[in-house]
Coordinates of C-alpha atoms and ligand atoms in Angstrom, one line a residue:
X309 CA 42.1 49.3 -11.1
X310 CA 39.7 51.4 -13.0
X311 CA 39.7 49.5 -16.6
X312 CA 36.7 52.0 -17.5
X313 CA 39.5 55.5 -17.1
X314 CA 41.3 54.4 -20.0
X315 CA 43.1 56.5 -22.7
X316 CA 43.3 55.0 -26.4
X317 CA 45.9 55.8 -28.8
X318 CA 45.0 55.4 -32.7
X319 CA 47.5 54.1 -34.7
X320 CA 48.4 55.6 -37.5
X321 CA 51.1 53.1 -38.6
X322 CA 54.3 54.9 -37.1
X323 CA 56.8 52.7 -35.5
X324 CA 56.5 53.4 -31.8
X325 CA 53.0 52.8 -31.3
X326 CA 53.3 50.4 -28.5
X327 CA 55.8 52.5 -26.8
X328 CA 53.4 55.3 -26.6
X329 CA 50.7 52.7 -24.9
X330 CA 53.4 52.1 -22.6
X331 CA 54.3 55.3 -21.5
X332 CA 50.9 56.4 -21.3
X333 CA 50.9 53.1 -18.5
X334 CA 53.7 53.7 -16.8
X335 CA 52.0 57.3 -15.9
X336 CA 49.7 54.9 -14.3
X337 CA 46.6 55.2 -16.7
X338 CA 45.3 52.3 -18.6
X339 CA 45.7 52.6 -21.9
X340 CA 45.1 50.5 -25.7
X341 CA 45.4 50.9 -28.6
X342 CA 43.2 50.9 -32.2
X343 CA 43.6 51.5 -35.6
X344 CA 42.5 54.2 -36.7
X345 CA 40.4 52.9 -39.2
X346 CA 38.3 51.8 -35.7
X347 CA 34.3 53.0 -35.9
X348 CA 33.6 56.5 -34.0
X349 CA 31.0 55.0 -32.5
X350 CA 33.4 52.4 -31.0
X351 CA 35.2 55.1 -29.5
X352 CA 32.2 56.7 -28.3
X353 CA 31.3 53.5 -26.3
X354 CA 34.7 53.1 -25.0
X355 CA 34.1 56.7 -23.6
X356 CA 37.9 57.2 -23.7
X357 CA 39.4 60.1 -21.4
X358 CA 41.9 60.9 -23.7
X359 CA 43.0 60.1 -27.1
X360 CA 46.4 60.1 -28.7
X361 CA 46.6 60.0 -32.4
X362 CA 50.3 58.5 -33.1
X363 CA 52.9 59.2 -35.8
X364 CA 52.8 57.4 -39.4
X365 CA 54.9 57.5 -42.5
X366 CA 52.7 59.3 -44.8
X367 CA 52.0 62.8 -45.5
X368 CA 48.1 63.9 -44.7
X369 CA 47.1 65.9 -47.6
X370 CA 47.8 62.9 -50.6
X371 CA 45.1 61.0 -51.4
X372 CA 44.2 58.2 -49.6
X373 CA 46.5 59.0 -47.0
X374 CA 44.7 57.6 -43.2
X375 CA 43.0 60.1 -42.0
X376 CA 39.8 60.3 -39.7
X377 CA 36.2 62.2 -39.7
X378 CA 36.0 65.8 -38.0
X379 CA 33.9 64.3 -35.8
X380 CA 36.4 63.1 -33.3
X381 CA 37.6 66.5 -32.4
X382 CA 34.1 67.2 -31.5
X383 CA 33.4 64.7 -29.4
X384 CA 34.5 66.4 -26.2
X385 CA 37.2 64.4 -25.1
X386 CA 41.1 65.2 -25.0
X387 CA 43.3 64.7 -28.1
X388 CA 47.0 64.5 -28.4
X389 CA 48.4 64.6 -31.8
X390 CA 52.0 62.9 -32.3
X391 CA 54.0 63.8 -35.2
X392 CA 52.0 62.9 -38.2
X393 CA 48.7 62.9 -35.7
X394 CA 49.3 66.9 -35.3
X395 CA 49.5 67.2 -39.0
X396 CA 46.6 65.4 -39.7
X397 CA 44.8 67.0 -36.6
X398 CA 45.5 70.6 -38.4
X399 CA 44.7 69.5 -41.7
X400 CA 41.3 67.8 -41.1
X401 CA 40.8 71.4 -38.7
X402 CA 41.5 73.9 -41.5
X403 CA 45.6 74.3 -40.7
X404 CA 48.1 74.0 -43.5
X405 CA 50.6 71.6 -43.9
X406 CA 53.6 71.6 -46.0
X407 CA 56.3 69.2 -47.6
X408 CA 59.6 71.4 -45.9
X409 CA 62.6 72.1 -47.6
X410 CA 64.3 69.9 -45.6
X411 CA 63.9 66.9 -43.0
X412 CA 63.9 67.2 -39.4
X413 CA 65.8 64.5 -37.9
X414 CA 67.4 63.4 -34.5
X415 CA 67.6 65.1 -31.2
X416 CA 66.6 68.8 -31.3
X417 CA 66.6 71.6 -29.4
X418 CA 63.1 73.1 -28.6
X419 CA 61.7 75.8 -27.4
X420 CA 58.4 75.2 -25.3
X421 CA 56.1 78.0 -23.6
X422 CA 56.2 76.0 -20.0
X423 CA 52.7 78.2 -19.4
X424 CA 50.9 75.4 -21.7
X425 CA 49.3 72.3 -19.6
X426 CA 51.8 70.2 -21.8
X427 CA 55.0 71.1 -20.9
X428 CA 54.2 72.4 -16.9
X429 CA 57.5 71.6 -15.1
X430 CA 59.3 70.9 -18.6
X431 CA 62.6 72.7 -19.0
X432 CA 61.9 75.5 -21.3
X433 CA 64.2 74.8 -23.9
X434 CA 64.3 70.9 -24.1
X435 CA 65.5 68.0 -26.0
X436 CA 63.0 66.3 -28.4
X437 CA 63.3 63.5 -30.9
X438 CA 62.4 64.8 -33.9
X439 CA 61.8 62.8 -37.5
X440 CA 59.3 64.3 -40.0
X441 CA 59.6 66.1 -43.6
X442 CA 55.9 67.6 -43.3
X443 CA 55.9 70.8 -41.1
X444 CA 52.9 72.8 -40.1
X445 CA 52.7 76.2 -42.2
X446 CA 49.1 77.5 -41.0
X447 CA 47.3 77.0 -37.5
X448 CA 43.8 76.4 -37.8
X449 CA 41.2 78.4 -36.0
X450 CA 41.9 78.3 -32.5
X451 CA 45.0 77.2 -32.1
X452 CA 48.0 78.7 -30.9
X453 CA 51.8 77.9 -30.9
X454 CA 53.3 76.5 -27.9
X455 CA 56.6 75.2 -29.0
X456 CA 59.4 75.9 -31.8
X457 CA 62.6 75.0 -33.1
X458 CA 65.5 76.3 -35.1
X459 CA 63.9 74.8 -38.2
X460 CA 59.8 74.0 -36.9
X461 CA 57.9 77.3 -36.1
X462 CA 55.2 74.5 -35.1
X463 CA 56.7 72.4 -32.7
X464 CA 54.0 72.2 -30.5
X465 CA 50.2 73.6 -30.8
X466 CA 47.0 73.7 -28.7
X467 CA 43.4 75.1 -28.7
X468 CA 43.1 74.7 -24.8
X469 CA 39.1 76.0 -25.3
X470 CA 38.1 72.6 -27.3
X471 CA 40.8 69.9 -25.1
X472 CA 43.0 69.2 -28.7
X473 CA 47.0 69.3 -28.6
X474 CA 49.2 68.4 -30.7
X475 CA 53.2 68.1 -31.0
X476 CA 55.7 67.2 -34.1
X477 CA 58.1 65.2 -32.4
X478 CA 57.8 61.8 -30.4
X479 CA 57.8 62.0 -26.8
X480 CA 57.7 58.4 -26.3
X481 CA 61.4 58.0 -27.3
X482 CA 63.9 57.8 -24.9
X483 CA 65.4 60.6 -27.0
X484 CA 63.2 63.0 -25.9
X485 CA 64.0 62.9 -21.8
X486 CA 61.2 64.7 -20.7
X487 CA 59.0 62.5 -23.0
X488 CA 57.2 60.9 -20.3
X489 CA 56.6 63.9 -18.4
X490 CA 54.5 65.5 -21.2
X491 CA 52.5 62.6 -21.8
X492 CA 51.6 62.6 -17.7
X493 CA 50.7 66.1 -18.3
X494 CA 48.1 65.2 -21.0
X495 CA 46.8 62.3 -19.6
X496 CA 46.6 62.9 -16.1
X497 CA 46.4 67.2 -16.1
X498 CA 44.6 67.7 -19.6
X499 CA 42.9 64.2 -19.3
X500 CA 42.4 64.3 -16.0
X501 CA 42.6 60.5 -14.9
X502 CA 43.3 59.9 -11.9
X503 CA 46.2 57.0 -12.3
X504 CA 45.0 54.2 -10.6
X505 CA 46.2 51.4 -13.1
X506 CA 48.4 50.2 -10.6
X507 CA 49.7 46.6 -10.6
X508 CA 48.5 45.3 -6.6
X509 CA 44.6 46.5 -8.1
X510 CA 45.2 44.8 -11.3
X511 CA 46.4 41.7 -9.4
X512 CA 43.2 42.2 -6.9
X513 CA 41.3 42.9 -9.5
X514 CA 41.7 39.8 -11.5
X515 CA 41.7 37.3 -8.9
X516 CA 38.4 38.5 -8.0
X517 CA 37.5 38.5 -11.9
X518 CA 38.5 35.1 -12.5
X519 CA 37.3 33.3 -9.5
X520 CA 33.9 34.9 -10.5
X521 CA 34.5 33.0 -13.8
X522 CA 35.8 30.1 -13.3
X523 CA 33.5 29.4 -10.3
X524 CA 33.8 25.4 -9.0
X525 CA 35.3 24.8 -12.8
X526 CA 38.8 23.2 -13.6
X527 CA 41.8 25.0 -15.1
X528 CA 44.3 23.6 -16.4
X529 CA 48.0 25.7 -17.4
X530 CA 50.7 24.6 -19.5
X531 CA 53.4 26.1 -17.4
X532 CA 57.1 26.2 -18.8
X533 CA 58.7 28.1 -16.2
X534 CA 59.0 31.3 -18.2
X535 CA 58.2 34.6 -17.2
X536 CA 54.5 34.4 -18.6
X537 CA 53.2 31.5 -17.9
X538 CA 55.1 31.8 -14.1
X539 CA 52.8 34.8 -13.2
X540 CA 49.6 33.6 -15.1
X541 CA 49.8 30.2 -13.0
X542 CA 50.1 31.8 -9.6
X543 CA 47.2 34.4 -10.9
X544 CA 45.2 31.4 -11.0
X545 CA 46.2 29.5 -8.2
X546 CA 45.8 32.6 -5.8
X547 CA 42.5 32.6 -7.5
X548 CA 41.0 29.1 -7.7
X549 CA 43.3 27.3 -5.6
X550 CA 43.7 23.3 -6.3
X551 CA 41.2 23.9 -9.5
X552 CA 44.0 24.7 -10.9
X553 CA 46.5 22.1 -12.2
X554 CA 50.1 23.1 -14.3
X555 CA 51.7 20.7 -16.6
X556 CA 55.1 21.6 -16.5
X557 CA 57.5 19.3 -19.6
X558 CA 60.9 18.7 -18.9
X559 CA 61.9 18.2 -22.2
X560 CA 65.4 17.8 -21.1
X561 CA 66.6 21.1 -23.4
X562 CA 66.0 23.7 -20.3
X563 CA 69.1 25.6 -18.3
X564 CA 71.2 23.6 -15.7
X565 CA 69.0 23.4 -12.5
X566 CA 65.9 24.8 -14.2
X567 CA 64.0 22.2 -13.9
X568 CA 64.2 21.8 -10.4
X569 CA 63.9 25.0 -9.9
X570 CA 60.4 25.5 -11.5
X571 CA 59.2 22.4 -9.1
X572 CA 61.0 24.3 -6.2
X573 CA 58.6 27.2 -6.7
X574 CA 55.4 25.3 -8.2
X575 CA 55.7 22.2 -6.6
X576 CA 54.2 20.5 -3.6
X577 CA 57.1 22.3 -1.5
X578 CA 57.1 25.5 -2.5
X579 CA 54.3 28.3 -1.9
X580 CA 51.2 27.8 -3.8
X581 CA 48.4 25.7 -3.3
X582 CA 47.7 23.9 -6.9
X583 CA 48.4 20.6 -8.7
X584 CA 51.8 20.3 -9.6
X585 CA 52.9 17.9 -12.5
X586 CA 55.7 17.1 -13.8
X587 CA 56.7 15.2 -16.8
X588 CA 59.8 13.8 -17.0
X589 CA 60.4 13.6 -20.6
X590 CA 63.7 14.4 -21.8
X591 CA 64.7 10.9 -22.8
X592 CA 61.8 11.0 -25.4
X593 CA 63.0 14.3 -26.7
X594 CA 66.4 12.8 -27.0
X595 CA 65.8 10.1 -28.7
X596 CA 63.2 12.1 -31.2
X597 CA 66.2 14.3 -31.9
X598 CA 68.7 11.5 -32.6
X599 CA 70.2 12.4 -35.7
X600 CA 68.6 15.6 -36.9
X601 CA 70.6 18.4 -37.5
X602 CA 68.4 21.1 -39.9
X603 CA 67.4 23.7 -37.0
X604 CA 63.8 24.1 -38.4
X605 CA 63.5 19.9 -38.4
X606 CA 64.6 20.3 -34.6
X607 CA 62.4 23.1 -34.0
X608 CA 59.0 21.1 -35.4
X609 CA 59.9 18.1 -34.0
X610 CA 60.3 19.7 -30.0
X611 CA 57.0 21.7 -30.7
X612 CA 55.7 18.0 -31.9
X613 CA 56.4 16.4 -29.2
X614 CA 55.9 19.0 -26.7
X615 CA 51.9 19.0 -27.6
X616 CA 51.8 14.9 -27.1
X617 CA 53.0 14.9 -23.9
X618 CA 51.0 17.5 -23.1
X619 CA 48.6 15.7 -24.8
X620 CA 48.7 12.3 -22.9
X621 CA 48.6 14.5 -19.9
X622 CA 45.8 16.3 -20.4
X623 CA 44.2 12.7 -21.3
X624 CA 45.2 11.8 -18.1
X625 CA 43.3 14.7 -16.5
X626 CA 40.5 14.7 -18.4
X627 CA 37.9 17.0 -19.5
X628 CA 38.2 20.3 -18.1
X629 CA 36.6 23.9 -18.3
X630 CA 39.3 26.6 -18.5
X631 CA 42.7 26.5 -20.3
X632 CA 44.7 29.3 -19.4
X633 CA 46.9 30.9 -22.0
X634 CA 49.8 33.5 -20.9
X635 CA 49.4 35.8 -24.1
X636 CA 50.4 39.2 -23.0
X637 CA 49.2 42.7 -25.0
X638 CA 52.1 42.5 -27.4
X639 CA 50.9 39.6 -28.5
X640 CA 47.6 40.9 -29.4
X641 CA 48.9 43.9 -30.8
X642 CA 50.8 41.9 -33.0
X643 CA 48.9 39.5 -34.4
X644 CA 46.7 42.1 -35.7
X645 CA 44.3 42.5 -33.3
X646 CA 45.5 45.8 -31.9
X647 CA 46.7 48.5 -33.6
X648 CA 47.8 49.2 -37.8
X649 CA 51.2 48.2 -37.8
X650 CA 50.6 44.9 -36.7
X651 CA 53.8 42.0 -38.3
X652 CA 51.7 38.6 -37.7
X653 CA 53.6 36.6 -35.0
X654 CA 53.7 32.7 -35.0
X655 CA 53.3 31.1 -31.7
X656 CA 55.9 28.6 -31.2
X657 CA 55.4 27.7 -27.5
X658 CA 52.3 26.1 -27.5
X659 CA 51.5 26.6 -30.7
X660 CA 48.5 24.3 -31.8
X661 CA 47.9 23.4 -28.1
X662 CA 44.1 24.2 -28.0
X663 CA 43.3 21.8 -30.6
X664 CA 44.6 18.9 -28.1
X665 CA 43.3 19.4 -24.9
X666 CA 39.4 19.0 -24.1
X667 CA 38.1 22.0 -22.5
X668 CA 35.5 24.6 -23.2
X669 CA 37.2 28.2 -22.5
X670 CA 40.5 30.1 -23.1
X671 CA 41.6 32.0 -20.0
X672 CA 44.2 35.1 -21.3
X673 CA 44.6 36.7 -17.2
X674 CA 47.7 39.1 -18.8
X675 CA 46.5 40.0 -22.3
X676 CA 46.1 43.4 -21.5
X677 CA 49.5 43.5 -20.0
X678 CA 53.2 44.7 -21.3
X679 CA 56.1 42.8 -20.3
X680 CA 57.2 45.3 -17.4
X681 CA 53.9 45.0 -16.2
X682 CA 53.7 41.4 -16.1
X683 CA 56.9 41.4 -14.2
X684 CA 55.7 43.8 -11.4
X685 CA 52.3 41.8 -11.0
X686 CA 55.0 38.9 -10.6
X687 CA 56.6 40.7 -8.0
X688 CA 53.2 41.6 -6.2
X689 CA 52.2 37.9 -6.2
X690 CA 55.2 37.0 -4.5
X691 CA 57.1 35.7 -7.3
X692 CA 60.9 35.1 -6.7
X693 CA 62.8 38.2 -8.5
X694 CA 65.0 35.3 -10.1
X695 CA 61.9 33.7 -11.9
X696 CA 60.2 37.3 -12.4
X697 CA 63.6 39.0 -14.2
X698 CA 64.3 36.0 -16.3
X699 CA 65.4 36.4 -19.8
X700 CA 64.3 35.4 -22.3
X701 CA 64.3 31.2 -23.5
X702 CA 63.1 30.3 -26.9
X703 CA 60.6 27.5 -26.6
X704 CA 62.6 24.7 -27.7
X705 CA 65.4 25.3 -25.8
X706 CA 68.6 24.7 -26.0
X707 CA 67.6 22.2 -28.4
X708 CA 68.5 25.6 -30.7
X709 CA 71.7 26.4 -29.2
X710 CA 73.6 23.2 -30.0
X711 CA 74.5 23.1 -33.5
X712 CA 73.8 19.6 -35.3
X713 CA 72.5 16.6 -33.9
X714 CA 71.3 17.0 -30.1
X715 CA 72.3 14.0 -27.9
X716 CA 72.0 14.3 -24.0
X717 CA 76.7 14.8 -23.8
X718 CA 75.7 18.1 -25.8
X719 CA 73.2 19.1 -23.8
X720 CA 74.8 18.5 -20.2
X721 CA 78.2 20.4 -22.0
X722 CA 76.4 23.5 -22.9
X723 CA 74.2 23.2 -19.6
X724 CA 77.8 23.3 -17.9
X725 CA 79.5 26.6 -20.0
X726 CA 76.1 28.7 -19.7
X727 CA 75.8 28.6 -15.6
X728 CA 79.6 29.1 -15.4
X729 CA 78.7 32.3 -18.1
X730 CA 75.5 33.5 -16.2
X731 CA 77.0 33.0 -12.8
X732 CA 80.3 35.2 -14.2
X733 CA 77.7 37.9 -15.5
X734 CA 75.6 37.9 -12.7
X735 CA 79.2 38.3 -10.0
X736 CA 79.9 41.5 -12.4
X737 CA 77.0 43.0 -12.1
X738 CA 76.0 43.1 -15.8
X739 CA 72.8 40.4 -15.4
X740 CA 70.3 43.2 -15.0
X741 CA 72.2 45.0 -17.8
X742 CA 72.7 42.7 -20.7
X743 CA 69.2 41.9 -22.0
X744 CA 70.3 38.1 -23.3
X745 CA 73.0 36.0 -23.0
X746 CA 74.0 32.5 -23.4
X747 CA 76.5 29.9 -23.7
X748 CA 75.8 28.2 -27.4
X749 CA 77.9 25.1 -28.5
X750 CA 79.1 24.8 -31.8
X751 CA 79.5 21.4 -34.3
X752 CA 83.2 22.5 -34.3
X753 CA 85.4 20.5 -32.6
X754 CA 89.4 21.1 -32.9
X755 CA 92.4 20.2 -31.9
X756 CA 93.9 21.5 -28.3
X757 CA 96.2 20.5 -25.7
X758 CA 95.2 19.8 -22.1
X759 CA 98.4 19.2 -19.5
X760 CA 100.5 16.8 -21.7
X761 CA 97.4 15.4 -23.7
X762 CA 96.2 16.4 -27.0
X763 CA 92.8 17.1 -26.9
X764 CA 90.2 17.3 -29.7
X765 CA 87.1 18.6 -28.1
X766 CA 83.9 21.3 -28.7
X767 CA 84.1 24.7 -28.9
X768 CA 81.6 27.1 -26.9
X769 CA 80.4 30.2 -28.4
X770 CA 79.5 33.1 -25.8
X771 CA 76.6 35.4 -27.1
X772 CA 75.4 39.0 -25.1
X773 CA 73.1 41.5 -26.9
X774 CA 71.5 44.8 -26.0
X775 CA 68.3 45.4 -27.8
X776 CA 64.9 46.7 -26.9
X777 CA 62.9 45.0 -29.0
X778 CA 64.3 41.8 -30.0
X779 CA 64.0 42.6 -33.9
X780 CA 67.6 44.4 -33.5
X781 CA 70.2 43.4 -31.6
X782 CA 74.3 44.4 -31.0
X783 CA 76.6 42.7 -29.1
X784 CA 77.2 43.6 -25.9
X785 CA 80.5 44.8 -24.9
X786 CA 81.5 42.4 -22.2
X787 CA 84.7 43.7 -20.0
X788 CA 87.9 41.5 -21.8
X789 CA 88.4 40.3 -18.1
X790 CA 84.7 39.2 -17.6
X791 CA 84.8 36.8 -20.7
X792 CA 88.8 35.7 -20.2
X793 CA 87.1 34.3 -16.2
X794 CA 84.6 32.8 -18.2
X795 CA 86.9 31.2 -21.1
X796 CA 89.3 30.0 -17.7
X797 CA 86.8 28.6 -15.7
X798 CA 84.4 26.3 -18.7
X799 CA 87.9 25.2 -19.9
X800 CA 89.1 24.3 -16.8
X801 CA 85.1 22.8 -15.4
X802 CA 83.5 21.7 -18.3
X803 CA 84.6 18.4 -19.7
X804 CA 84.2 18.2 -23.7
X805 CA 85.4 21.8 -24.5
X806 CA 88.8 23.2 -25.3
X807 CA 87.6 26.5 -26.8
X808 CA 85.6 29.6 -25.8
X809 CA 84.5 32.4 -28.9
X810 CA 83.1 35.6 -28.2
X811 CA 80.1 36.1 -31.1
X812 CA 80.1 39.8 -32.0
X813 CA 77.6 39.7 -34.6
X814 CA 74.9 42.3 -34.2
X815 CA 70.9 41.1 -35.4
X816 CA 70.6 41.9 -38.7
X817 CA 72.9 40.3 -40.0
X818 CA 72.8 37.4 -37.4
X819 CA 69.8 36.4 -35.2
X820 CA 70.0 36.3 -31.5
X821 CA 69.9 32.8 -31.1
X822 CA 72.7 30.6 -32.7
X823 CA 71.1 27.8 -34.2
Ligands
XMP1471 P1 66.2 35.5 -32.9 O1 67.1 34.3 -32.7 O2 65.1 35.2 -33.9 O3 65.4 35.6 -31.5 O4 66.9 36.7 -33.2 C1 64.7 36.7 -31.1 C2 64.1 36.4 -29.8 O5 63.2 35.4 -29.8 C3 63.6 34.3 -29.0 N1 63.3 33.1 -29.8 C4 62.4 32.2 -29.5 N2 61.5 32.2 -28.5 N3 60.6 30.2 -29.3 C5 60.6 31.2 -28.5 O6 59.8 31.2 -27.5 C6 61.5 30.1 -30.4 O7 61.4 29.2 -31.2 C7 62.4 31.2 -30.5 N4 63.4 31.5 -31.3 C8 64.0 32.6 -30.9 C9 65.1 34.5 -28.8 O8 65.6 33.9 -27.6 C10 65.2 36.0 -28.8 O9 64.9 36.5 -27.5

């Protein structure tokens, strides 16, 4: 890993900001991003190779519309111009840009001169997502036309002499299939980096970085089995060895097995050499829970509780030097430390968990990471693909998935109905496909007959969605003969239930989880 070859992309406020950081990543070259209200002379000590200005929803030439100073077209160094970016690059330049009669929306056919660095190996014409009312009337100095469409005559621009490019629709999109492509043309042609943000030299990289840090010091890891905080604990132990001690919380509210699972791969049998504890708490849980049925109530009081058994724990333990925290670049990005469109995201995992435990530094070892990257440095440490590919778990469990009161029948019945569903999912094929899905158990319980016997038992919600970005959702469409083997078998297995029900809301209206 090279950290120092890094491209930035200045956020202008348009929607797919950290999708342009992440294709500029998977094109192997690291890659953050800024506001662009961020200091030139910041930039200039980053010593960027390549800057991408993104897309926004405003128009450049109003007033007070975010711009940027001349200056950073002079500095030398690469610019790429998205959308709104390529307008603003012309009008800051001396170009001219225009409200147009009419907007330019969807997928659209365009024209690009496969001579420019840009679109090398592009098809000429090509598909491009295109959403903007402002076109480009006037070039500035310099620049020439290297793409059009039916209703754009600047679809695409450069001044090759001075390094600046710019291009009106968004090639991050999936909707534009050679997206990709033309940001690896830019950033590894234009920019010329050499793409050696791979995962193995981040994961080298880090170990080294860390056990440099933490030296003879001890770490301690709230580990929950999740995704994160699976690849930030081995990170560590690879790194520091038996320094390194995880707290792992059985609150009693996790998937069938899961539990055991986690101390499969963490604990004293499995493959990494670190301290290992376990705390058997779900009876406390259980008995805080006893009664409640507001979702919010059942939320607070598992992230309560969570933090004083961690708590008592870390007592236990005593002081120590490093806490290690498995924030991940969205994360950042979104609590406003990143780019301009950042939405402020609580922490409901371990919120609040700094404040309890006594130690003197935060260790973050994938804050600069996206999700798909954390996965693949889970695959390079040797992570099992089941724990590496795991979807996402809220924080307090299923404690959110049983509606009402949560008692430990509830728990084992939707425990039951959601490995029979996963297992189902998984035998057709649909695991890697479905992004989350879930067995939920309603309050309702009804009348049914079983054999002879009347029955008067729970009914099971089933929940799939497809989304990207966990703000939207729809449900997925499940084959009729996937979910009538799943209705059979947690009738027929699961004692307590006498209904199955297929949720088709999509998120809006609905959320994902059904609390
Ligand atoms: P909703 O239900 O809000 O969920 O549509 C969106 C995504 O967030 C997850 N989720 C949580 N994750 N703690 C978490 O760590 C929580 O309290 C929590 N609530 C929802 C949910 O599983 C989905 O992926």
């Amino acid at each position: 890993m090279n950290k120092r070859e890094m491209v930035i992309v200045l956020d202008f406020g348009g929607q797919y900001n950290q999708l342009v950081a992440r294709r500029v990543r998977e094109c192997n070259v690291y890659c953050e991003i800024y506001s662009y209200k961020t200091d030139i002379a910041k930039i200039k000590a980053m010593a960027p190779k390549g800057i991408i200005l993104t897309g926004g929803p405003n128009s450049c030439y109003e007033e007070g519309a975010p711009t940027y100073s001349k200056e950073l077209f002079e500095l030398g160094i690469p610019v790429l111009g998205l959308c709104y970016g390529a307008q603003l690059m012309q009008h800051i330049l001396g170009g001219r840009v225009e409200r147009a009669d009419k907007r330019e929306y969807g997928k659209t056919e365009v024209a690009v001169d496969t001579s420019s660095a840009l679109f090398a190996g592009v098809t000429p014409d090509t598909t491009c997502w295109m959403s903007h009312f402002d076109y480009i009337s006037r070039l500035a100095d310099g620049f020439v036309s290297v793409g059009h469409s039916a209703d754009c005559p600047v679809a695409a621009c450069e001044n090759t002499e001075r390094g600046l490019y710019g291009i009106q629709f968004h090639p991050e999109v999936l909707h534009t299939p050679e997206g990709t492509k033309m940001l690896y043309n830019f950033v590894r042609n234009v920019c010329g980096c050499a793409g050696d943000w791979k995962m193995d030299s981040f994961v080298e990289q880090s170990i080294r970085t860390i056990r440099e840090k933490v030296g003879n010091g001890k770490v301690l890891c709230a580990l929950s089995g999740g995704v994160d905080s699976s690849v930030a604990a081995v990170l560590l132990s690879k790194a520091v060895g038996d320094q390194l001690t995880c707290v792992f919380v059985d609150h009693g509210l996790l998937r069938k097995n899961e539990g055991d699972e986690v101390e499969a791969v963490f604990g004293p049998s499995g493959n990494y050499n670190l301290n290992f504890i376990r705390v058997n708490a779900q009876q406390r849980f259980y008995s805080k829970l006893a009664g409640v049925t507001e979702p919010e109530r059942k939320r607070k009081i598992i992230g309560e509780e969570f933090i004083r058994v961690f708590e008592e724990e870390a007592k236990k333990i005593g002081a120590v030097d490093f806490l290690v925290q498995g924030t991940i670049y969205p994360d950042v990005v979104e609590s406003g430390l990143g780019g301009e469109s950042a939405v402020i995201k609580s922490h409901h995992n371990v919120g609040g968990l700094p404040d309890y435990v006594d130690f003197k530094e935060i260790i973050e070892p994938l804050r600069d990471l996206f999700k798909d990257e954390v996965r693949k440095a889970g695959l390079e440490l040797g992570l099992p693909e089941y724990l590496v590919f795991r979807q996402p778990f809220p924080g307090p469990g299923l404690g959110i998935r049983i509606i009402g009161e949560v008692t430990e029948e509830k728990v084992r019945i939707v425990q039951d109905a959601d490995f029979i569903y996963r297992e189902e999912i998984a035998r057709a094929g649909l695991d890697q496909d479905i992004n989350q899905y879930f067995a939920a158990l309603t309050n309702m319980r009804s009348v049914g007959v079983m054999g002879d016997e009347r029955t008067y038992d729970y009914a099971v919600a089933l929940r799939a969605v497809r989304t990207i970005d966990f703000m939207t959702a729809e449900a997925a469409e499940v084959p009729y003969e996937v979910l009538n083997r799943v209705m059979n078998r947690i009738i027929n297995e699961v004692r307590g239930v006498n209904r199955v029900m297929y949720d088709l809301t999509s998120k809006p209206p609905g959320t994902i989880e059904f609390e």
